[in-house]
Amino acid sequence: MTTNEQHVLTGERADILEFLTKHRYFLRHTAEGLSDEQANTRSTVSALTVGGLIKHVTLVERRWAEFAQTGGGMPETADFTPELVEWWENQFRLVDGETLAGVLAEYEKVAAATDELVRTLDLDQSHELPAAPWQPPGVFWSARRVFLHIAAETAQHAGHADIIRESIDGQKSMG
């Protein structure tokens, strides 16, 4: 698309983008004004942190967007080795060398790529989900369902982040 072309969106594509934009804003808003140390603070009984949630949502969105496009990107069922457990836990916190600014910048890149897919991908295109103990074989998700899942995942974790942030310094996304 050239800079002179406009991609006018209406209907469900516009609705999906608006829904994604709204919940991404709430997630990013929870991090405004936090230091790296605060963004990595466990302020509740949970191991979740604001920075880690942004990092996790970025990873999940990237994988689901790849799945919507190609059917790949989703992890296969794996043995829970100590290394896999450590990797899983580390996606919910900032680790050495990671900063809040860095995870926010990566989130913006992933979000922009997903938004482009919402604008252009056939929403009826579907792929079979990888085998998993929690679902029967032969389950297919359309790109439409994947984008709605990304929005739901983002909204859920924005709520988690809001509780964590309020526990850190009293700031709330709403109210």
PDB file of C-alpha atoms in Angstrom, residues 17-150:
ATOM      1  CA  LEU A  17      -9.232  -3.091  15.541  1.00  0.00           C
ATOM      2  CA  GLU A  18     -11.121  -0.774  17.884  1.00  0.00           C
ATOM      3  CA  PHE A  19     -11.478  -3.554  20.467  1.00  0.00           C
ATOM      4  CA  LEU A  20      -7.772  -4.433  20.248  1.00  0.00           C
ATOM      5  CA  THR A  21      -6.758  -0.757  20.445  1.00  0.00           C
ATOM      6  CA  LYS A  22      -8.914  -0.141  23.520  1.00  0.00           C
ATOM      7  CA  HIS A  23      -7.580  -3.061  25.536  1.00  0.00           C
ATOM      8  CA  ARG A  24      -3.978  -2.537  24.463  1.00  0.00           C
ATOM      9  CA  TYR A  25      -4.315   1.043  25.698  1.00  0.00           C
ATOM     10  CA  PHE A  26      -5.523  -0.131  29.107  1.00  0.00           C
ATOM     11  CA  LEU A  27      -2.619  -2.575  29.383  1.00  0.00           C
ATOM     12  CA  ARG A  28      -0.022   0.044  28.368  1.00  0.00           C
ATOM     13  CA  HIS A  29      -1.663   2.654  30.609  1.00  0.00           C
ATOM     14  CA  THR A  30      -0.967   0.536  33.690  1.00  0.00           C
ATOM     15  CA  ALA A  31       2.758   0.950  32.999  1.00  0.00           C
ATOM     16  CA  GLU A  32       2.780   4.749  32.585  1.00  0.00           C
ATOM     17  CA  GLY A  33       5.237   6.395  34.934  1.00  0.00           C
ATOM     18  CA  LEU A  34       6.606   3.165  36.382  1.00  0.00           C
ATOM     19  CA  SER A  35      10.320   2.615  36.816  1.00  0.00           C
ATOM     20  CA  ASP A  36      11.803  -0.675  35.654  1.00  0.00           C
ATOM     21  CA  GLU A  37      11.921  -1.766  39.284  1.00  0.00           C
ATOM     22  CA  GLN A  38       8.230  -0.973  39.816  1.00  0.00           C
ATOM     23  CA  ALA A  39       7.310  -2.652  36.508  1.00  0.00           C
ATOM     24  CA  ASN A  40       8.986  -5.786  37.821  1.00  0.00           C
ATOM     25  CA  THR A  41       7.348  -5.634  41.274  1.00  0.00           C
ATOM     26  CA  ARG A  42       5.234  -8.515  42.524  1.00  0.00           C
ATOM     27  CA  SER A  43       2.702  -6.492  44.495  1.00  0.00           C
ATOM     28  CA  THR A  44       0.138  -9.255  45.043  1.00  0.00           C
ATOM     29  CA  VAL A  45       0.366 -12.924  45.999  1.00  0.00           C
ATOM     30  CA  SER A  46       0.671 -13.684  42.290  1.00  0.00           C
ATOM     31  CA  ALA A  47       4.047 -13.893  40.542  1.00  0.00           C
ATOM     32  CA  LEU A  48       2.736 -11.497  37.867  1.00  0.00           C
ATOM     33  CA  THR A  49       4.281  -8.079  37.253  1.00  0.00           C
ATOM     34  CA  VAL A  50       3.156  -5.216  35.024  1.00  0.00           C
ATOM     35  CA  GLY A  51       6.261  -5.484  32.820  1.00  0.00           C
ATOM     36  CA  GLY A  52       5.983  -9.251  32.706  1.00  0.00           C
ATOM     37  CA  LEU A  53       2.337  -9.111  31.666  1.00  0.00           C
ATOM     38  CA  ILE A  54       3.186  -6.791  28.776  1.00  0.00           C
ATOM     39  CA  LYS A  55       6.006  -9.153  27.810  1.00  0.00           C
ATOM     40  CA  HIS A  56       3.659 -12.161  28.014  1.00  0.00           C
ATOM     41  CA  VAL A  57       0.866 -10.510  26.007  1.00  0.00           C
ATOM     42  CA  THR A  58       3.423  -9.589  23.328  1.00  0.00           C
ATOM     43  CA  LEU A  59       4.594 -13.191  23.047  1.00  0.00           C
ATOM     44  CA  VAL A  60       1.054 -14.547  22.960  1.00  0.00           C
ATOM     45  CA  GLU A  61      -0.112 -12.006  20.385  1.00  0.00           C
ATOM     46  CA  ARG A  62       2.893 -12.717  18.154  1.00  0.00           C
ATOM     47  CA  ARG A  63       2.243 -16.466  18.259  1.00  0.00           C
ATOM     48  CA  TRP A  64      -1.496 -16.191  17.655  1.00  0.00           C
ATOM     49  CA  ALA A  65      -0.976 -13.735  14.781  1.00  0.00           C
ATOM     50  CA  GLU A  66       1.442 -16.170  13.162  1.00  0.00           C
ATOM     51  CA  PHE A  67      -1.096 -18.939  13.675  1.00  0.00           C
ATOM     52  CA  ALA A  68      -3.843 -16.860  12.026  1.00  0.00           C
ATOM     53  CA  GLN A  69      -1.592 -16.239   9.048  1.00  0.00           C
ATOM     54  CA  THR A  70       0.164 -19.583   8.548  1.00  0.00           C
ATOM     55  CA  GLY A  71      -1.151 -22.097  11.052  1.00  0.00           C
ATOM     56  CA  GLY A  72       2.253 -22.123  12.761  1.00  0.00           C
ATOM     57  CA  GLY A  73       3.783 -20.377  15.718  1.00  0.00           C
ATOM     58  CA  MET A  74       1.954 -22.255  18.427  1.00  0.00           C
ATOM     59  CA  PRO A  75       3.986 -24.460  20.730  1.00  0.00           C
ATOM     60  CA  GLU A  76       3.353 -28.144  20.604  1.00  0.00           C
ATOM     61  CA  THR A  77       2.608 -29.944  23.831  1.00  0.00           C
ATOM     62  CA  ALA A  78       5.942 -30.352  25.581  1.00  0.00           C
ATOM     63  CA  ASP A  79       7.369 -32.070  28.596  1.00  0.00           C
ATOM     64  CA  PHE A  80       7.615 -29.702  31.528  1.00  0.00           C
ATOM     65  CA  THR A  81      11.364 -29.781  31.991  1.00  0.00           C
ATOM     66  CA  PRO A  82      12.947 -27.432  34.538  1.00  0.00           C
ATOM     67  CA  GLU A  83      14.142 -25.276  31.607  1.00  0.00           C
ATOM     68  CA  LEU A  84      10.621 -25.004  30.174  1.00  0.00           C
ATOM     69  CA  VAL A  85       9.179 -24.118  33.575  1.00  0.00           C
ATOM     70  CA  GLU A  86      11.854 -21.444  34.031  1.00  0.00           C
ATOM     71  CA  TRP A  87      11.140 -20.039  30.536  1.00  0.00           C
ATOM     72  CA  TRP A  88       7.405 -19.949  31.319  1.00  0.00           C
ATOM     73  CA  GLU A  89       7.936 -18.147  34.638  1.00  0.00           C
ATOM     74  CA  ASN A  90      10.362 -15.664  33.056  1.00  0.00           C
ATOM     75  CA  GLN A  91       7.791 -14.483  30.548  1.00  0.00           C
ATOM     76  CA  PHE A  92       5.853 -12.920  33.447  1.00  0.00           C
ATOM     77  CA  ARG A  93       8.696 -10.752  34.726  1.00  0.00           C
ATOM     78  CA  LEU A  94      11.513  -8.631  33.396  1.00  0.00           C
ATOM     79  CA  VAL A  95      14.778 -10.544  33.422  1.00  0.00           C
ATOM     80  CA  ASP A  96      18.360  -9.265  33.230  1.00  0.00           C
ATOM     81  CA  GLY A  97      18.792  -6.851  30.349  1.00  0.00           C
ATOM     82  CA  GLU A  98      15.066  -6.229  29.857  1.00  0.00           C
ATOM     83  CA  THR A  99      13.459  -2.855  30.484  1.00  0.00           C
ATOM     84  CA  LEU A 100       9.908  -1.623  30.557  1.00  0.00           C
ATOM     85  CA  ALA A 101      10.678   0.661  27.605  1.00  0.00           C
ATOM     86  CA  GLY A 102      12.034  -2.316  25.671  1.00  0.00           C
ATOM     87  CA  VAL A 103       9.014  -4.541  26.253  1.00  0.00           C
ATOM     88  CA  LEU A 104       6.654  -1.668  25.417  1.00  0.00           C
ATOM     89  CA  ALA A 105       8.515  -0.999  22.154  1.00  0.00           C
ATOM     90  CA  GLU A 106       8.329  -4.676  21.207  1.00  0.00           C
ATOM     91  CA  TYR A 107       4.628  -4.720  22.064  1.00  0.00           C
ATOM     92  CA  GLU A 108       4.038  -1.772  19.722  1.00  0.00           C
ATOM     93  CA  LYS A 109       5.797  -3.599  16.857  1.00  0.00           C
ATOM     94  CA  VAL A 110       3.811  -6.781  17.390  1.00  0.00           C
ATOM     95  CA  ALA A 111       0.543  -4.843  17.697  1.00  0.00           C
ATOM     96  CA  ALA A 112       1.208  -2.989  14.431  1.00  0.00           C
ATOM     97  CA  ALA A 113       1.879  -6.277  12.631  1.00  0.00           C
ATOM     98  CA  THR A 114      -1.305  -7.828  14.040  1.00  0.00           C
ATOM     99  CA  ASP A 115      -3.331  -4.763  13.065  1.00  0.00           C
ATOM    100  CA  GLU A 116      -2.097  -5.113   9.500  1.00  0.00           C
ATOM    101  CA  LEU A 117      -3.270  -8.724   9.491  1.00  0.00           C
ATOM    102  CA  VAL A 118      -6.699  -7.658  10.773  1.00  0.00           C
ATOM    103  CA  ARG A 119      -6.872  -5.209   7.849  1.00  0.00           C
ATOM    104  CA  THR A 120      -5.780  -7.671   5.176  1.00  0.00           C
ATOM    105  CA  LEU A 121      -6.145 -11.330   6.145  1.00  0.00           C
ATOM    106  CA  ASP A 122      -9.161 -13.373   5.073  1.00  0.00           C
ATOM    107  CA  LEU A 123     -11.054 -13.547   8.360  1.00  0.00           C
ATOM    108  CA  ASP A 124     -12.560 -16.898   7.390  1.00  0.00           C
ATOM    109  CA  GLN A 125      -9.156 -18.514   6.811  1.00  0.00           C
ATOM    110  CA  SER A 126      -8.757 -21.211   9.430  1.00  0.00           C
ATOM    111  CA  HIS A 127      -6.127 -23.569  10.750  1.00  0.00           C
ATOM    112  CA  GLU A 128      -6.223 -26.576  13.015  1.00  0.00           C
ATOM    113  CA  LEU A 129      -5.100 -25.920  16.556  1.00  0.00           C
ATOM    114  CA  PRO A 130      -2.112 -27.973  17.697  1.00  0.00           C
ATOM    115  CA  ALA A 131      -2.800 -31.064  19.749  1.00  0.00           C
ATOM    116  CA  ALA A 132      -3.273 -30.326  23.423  1.00  0.00           C
ATOM    117  CA  PRO A 133      -4.666 -32.196  26.424  1.00  0.00           C
ATOM    118  CA  TRP A 134      -7.395 -29.560  26.927  1.00  0.00           C
ATOM    119  CA  GLN A 135      -9.015 -29.899  23.499  1.00  0.00           C
ATOM    120  CA  PRO A 136     -10.006 -32.691  21.152  1.00  0.00           C
ATOM    121  CA  PRO A 137      -8.183 -33.094  17.835  1.00  0.00           C
ATOM    122  CA  GLY A 138      -9.662 -31.466  14.764  1.00  0.00           C
ATOM    123  CA  VAL A 139     -10.461 -28.061  16.277  1.00  0.00           C
ATOM    124  CA  PHE A 140     -10.062 -25.231  13.768  1.00  0.00           C
ATOM    125  CA  TRP A 141      -9.990 -21.514  14.493  1.00  0.00           C
ATOM    126  CA  SER A 142     -10.635 -18.828  11.917  1.00  0.00           C
ATOM    127  CA  ALA A 143      -8.482 -15.709  11.774  1.00  0.00           C
ATOM    128  CA  ARG A 144     -11.526 -13.850  13.120  1.00  0.00           C
ATOM    129  CA  ARG A 145     -11.622 -16.070  16.215  1.00  0.00           C
ATOM    130  CA  VAL A 146      -7.877 -15.721  16.715  1.00  0.00           C
ATOM    131  CA  PHE A 147      -8.113 -11.898  16.689  1.00  0.00           C
ATOM    132  CA  LEU A 148     -10.993 -12.004  19.165  1.00  0.00           C
ATOM    133  CA  HIS A 149      -8.935 -14.345  21.354  1.00  0.00           C
ATOM    134  CA  ILE A 150      -5.996 -11.915  21.264  1.00  0.00           C
TER     135      ILE A 150
END
